[in-house]
Short mmCIF file of C-alpha atoms in Angstrom, two decimals:
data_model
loop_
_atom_site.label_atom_id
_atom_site.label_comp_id
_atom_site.label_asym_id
_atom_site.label_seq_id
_atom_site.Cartn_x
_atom_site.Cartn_y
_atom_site.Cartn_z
CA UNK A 170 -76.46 33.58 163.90
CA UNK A 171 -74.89 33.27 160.10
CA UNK A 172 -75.39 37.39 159.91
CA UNK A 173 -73.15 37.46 163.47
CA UNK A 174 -70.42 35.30 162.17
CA UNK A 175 -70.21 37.09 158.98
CA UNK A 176 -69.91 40.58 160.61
CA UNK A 177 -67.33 39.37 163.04
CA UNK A 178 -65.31 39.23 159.47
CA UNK A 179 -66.01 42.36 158.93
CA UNK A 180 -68.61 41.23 155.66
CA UNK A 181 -71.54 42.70 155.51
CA UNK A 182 -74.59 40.70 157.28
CA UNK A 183 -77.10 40.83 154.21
CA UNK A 184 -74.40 39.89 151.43
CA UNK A 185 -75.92 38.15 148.68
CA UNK A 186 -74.28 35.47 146.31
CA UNK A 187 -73.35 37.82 143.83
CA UNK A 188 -70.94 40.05 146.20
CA UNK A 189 -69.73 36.95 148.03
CA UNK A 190 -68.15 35.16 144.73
CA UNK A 191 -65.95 38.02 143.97
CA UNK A 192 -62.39 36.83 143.43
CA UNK A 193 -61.16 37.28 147.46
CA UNK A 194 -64.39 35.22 148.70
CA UNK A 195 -64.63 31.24 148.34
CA UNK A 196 -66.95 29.18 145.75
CA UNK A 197 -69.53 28.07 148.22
CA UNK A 198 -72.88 26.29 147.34
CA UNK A 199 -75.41 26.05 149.63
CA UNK A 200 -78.23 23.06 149.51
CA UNK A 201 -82.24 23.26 150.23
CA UNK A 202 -85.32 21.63 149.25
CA UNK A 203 -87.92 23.44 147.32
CA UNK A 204 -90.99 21.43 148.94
CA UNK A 205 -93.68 23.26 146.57
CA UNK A 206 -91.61 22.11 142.96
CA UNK A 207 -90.47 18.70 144.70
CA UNK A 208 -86.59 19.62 144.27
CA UNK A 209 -83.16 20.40 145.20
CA UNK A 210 -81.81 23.38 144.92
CA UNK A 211 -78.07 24.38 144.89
CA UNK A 212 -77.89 27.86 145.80
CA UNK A 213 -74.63 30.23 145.10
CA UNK A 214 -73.48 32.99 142.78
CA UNK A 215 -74.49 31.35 139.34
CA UNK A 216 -78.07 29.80 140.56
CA UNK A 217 -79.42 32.44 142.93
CA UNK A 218 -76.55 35.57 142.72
CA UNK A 219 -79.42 37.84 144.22
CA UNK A 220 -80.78 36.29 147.96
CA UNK A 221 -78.76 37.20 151.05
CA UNK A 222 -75.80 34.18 152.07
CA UNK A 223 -76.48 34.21 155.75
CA UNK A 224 -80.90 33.65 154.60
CA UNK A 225 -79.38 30.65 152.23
CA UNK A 226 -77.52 28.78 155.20
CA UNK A 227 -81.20 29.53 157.34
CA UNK A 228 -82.87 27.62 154.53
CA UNK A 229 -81.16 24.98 154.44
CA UNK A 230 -81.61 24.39 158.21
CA UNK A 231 -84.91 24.61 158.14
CA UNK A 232 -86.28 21.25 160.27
CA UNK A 233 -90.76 20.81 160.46
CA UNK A 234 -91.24 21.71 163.66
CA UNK A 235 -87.76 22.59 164.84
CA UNK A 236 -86.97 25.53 162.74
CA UNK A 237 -90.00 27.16 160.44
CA UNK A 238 -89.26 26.84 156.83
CA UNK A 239 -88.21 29.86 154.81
CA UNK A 240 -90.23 31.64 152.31
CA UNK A 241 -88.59 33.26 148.41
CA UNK A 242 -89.15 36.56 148.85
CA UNK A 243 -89.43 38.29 145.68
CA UNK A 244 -86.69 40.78 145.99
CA UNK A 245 -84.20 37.62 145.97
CA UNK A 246 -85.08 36.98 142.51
CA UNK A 247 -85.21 33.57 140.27
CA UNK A 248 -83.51 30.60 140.72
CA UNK A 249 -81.86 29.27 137.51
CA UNK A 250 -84.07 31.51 135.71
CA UNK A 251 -87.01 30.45 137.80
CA UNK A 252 -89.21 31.77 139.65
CA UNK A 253 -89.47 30.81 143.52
CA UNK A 254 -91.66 33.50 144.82
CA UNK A 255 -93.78 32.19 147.42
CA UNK A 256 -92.16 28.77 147.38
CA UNK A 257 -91.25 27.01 151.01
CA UNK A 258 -87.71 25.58 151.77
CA UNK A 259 -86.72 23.48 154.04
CA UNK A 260 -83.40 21.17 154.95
CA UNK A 261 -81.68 19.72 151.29
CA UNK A 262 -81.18 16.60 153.35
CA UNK A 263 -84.72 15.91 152.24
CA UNK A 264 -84.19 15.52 148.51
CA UNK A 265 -80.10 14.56 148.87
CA UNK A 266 -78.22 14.29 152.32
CA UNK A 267 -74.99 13.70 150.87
CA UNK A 268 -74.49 15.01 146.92
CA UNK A 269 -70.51 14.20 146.58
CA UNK A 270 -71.69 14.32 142.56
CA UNK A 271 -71.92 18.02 142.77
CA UNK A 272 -67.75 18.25 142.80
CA UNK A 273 -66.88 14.73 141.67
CA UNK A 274 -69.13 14.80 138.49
CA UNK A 275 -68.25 16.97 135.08
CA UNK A 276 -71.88 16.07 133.39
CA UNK A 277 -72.79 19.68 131.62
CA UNK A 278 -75.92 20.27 133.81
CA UNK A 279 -73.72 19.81 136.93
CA UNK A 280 -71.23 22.39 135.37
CA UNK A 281 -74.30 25.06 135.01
CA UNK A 282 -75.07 24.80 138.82
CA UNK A 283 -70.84 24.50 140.15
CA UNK A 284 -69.26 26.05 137.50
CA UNK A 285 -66.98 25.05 134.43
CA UNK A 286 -64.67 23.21 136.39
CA UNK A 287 -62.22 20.09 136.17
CA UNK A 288 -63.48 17.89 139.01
CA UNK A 289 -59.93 15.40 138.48
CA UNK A 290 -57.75 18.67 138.59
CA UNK A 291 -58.10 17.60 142.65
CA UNK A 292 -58.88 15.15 145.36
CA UNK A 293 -62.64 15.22 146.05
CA UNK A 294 -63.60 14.19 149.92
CA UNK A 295 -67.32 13.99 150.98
CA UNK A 296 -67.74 13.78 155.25
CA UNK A 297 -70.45 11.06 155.57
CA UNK A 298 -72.48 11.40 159.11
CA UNK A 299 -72.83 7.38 159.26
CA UNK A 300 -75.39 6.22 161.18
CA UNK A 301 -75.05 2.73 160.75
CA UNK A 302 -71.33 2.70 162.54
CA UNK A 303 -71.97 3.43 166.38
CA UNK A 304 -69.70 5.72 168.21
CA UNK A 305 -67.28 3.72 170.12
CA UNK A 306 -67.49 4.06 173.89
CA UNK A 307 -71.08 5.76 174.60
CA UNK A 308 -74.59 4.51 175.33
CA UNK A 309 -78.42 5.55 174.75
CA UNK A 310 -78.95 9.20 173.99
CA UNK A 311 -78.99 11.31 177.14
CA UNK A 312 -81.52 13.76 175.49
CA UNK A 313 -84.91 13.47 176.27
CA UNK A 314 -87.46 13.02 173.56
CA UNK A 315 -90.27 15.21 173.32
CA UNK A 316 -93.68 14.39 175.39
CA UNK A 317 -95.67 15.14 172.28
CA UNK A 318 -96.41 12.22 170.18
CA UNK A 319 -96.77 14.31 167.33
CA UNK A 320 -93.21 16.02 167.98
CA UNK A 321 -91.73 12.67 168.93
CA UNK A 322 -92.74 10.77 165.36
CA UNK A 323 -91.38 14.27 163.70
CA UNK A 324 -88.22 13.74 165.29
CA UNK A 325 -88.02 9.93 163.99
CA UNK A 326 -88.93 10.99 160.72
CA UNK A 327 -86.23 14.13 160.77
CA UNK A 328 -83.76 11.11 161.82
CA UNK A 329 -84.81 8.52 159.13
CA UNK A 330 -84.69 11.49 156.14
CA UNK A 331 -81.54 12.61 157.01
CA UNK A 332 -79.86 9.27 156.98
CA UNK A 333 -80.61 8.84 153.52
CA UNK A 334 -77.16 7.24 151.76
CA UNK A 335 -77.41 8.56 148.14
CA UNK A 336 -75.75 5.49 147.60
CA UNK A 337 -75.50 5.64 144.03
CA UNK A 338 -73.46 8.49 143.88
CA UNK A 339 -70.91 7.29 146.91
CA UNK A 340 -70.93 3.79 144.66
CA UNK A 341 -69.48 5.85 142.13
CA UNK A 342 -67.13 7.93 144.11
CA UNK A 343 -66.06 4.92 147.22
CA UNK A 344 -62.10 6.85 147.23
CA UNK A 345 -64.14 10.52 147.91
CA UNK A 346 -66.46 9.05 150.81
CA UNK A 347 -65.23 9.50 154.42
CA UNK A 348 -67.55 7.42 156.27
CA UNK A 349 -67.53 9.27 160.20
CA UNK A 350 -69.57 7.24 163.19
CA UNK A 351 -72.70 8.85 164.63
CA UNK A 352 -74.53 5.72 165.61
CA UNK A 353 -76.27 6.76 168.62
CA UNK A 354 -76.93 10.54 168.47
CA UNK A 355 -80.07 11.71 166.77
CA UNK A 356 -80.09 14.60 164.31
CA UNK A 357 -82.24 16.64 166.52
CA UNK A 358 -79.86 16.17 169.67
CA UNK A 359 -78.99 19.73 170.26
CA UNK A 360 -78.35 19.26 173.63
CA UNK A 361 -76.01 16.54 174.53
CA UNK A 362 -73.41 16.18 177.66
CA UNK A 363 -69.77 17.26 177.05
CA UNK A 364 -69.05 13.40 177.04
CA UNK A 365 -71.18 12.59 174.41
CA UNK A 366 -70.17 15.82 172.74
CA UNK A 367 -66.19 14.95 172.98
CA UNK A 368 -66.74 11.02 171.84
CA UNK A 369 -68.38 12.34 168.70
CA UNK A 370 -65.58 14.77 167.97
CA UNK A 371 -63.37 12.04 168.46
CA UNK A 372 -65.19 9.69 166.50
CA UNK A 373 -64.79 12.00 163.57
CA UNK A 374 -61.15 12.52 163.99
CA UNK A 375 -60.38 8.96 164.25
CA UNK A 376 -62.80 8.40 161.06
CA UNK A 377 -60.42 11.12 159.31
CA UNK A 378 -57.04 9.82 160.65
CA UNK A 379 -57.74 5.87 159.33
CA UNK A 380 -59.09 7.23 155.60
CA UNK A 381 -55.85 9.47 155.43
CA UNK A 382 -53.76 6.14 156.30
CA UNK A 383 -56.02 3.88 153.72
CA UNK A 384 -55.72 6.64 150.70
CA UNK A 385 -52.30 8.50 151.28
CA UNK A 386 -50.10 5.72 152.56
#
């Protein structure tokens, strides 16, 4: 899907880090969770220049039992100097659902994985998917769970791990924290009615609209 997007901009499908961060492309990080070394990995041009973009944004998807998890391949070389062959990756919601310290911090060992950069030279603004404020207007899921016991404690425990706050780092950063509703939807809910679909949309732009008013008055 991330190789069809990218060719209907006319960039090559396979593009790896390294070809991505020249000067016309973005600064883009990408997050995953090295299961085998127990940690988070921020992959872009300066961690990981050699393994393909759209293979990054796959790993970092990468849900038990909803999507498999992704295995280094050798020819994508080390990470940070490391090496990752053989290692399994799966979702960096695991390790860190919401790392607004990645921008908003200037620590040096932050600056080797986003680059030498001034994080006060402007605003920093972190969505948060909050699932402690319920979406205004719209009942029970309208999903069904799966029939599997096995699959159905997966999907709690997908739901529970990606709620994690990192609540130290928002402490530190409350004016960079947009806090949007999604009490009520699961993260596994890929299929959801257009009503549920259009309350959540809305949900997030009335999120946006009231932290614009609080902050830029």
């Amino acid at each position: 899907m991330v190789q069809k997007e990218l060719e209907a901009k006319h960039i090559d499908p396979d593009i790896t880090w390294k070809d991505f961060s020249l000067p016309i492309r973005p600064d883009v990080s990408v997050l995953t969770t090295d299961v085998d070394d127990h940690e988070m990995v921020v992959l872009n041009a300066r961690t990981a220049p050699n393994i393909p973009v759209a293979m990054s944004v796959r790993m970092s998807m990468s849900i038990p039992f909803v999507w498999r998890e992704i295995v280094w391949d050798a020819s994508w070389g080390t990470y940070r100097d490391k090496v990752k062959t053989g290692h399994r990756f799966v979702d960096g919601g695991v390790l860190s659902n919401f790392p607004i310290r990645l921008i908003a911090d200037a620590d040096p060992e932050t600056a080797k994985i986003m680059g030498d950069v001034d994080p006060a030279a402007a605003g920093n603004l972190g969505f948060l998917l909050d699932e402690g404020i319920m979406v205004a207007g719209i009942g029970p899921s309208d999903t069904r769970r799966p029939r599997l016991r096995t699959a159905d404690r997966v999907t709690r425990l997908v739901d529970t791990m990606m709620g994690s706050n990192d609540a130290d780092a928002m402490r530190s950063h409350p004016s960079a924290v947009c806090r949007i509703p999604v009490g009520g939807y699961g993260t596994t809910e890929f299929r959801m009615s257009k009503e549920r679909m259009d309350a959540l949309i809305e949900s997030g732009r009335q999120a946006m609209r009231g932290y614009l008013r609080e902050h830029f008055r």
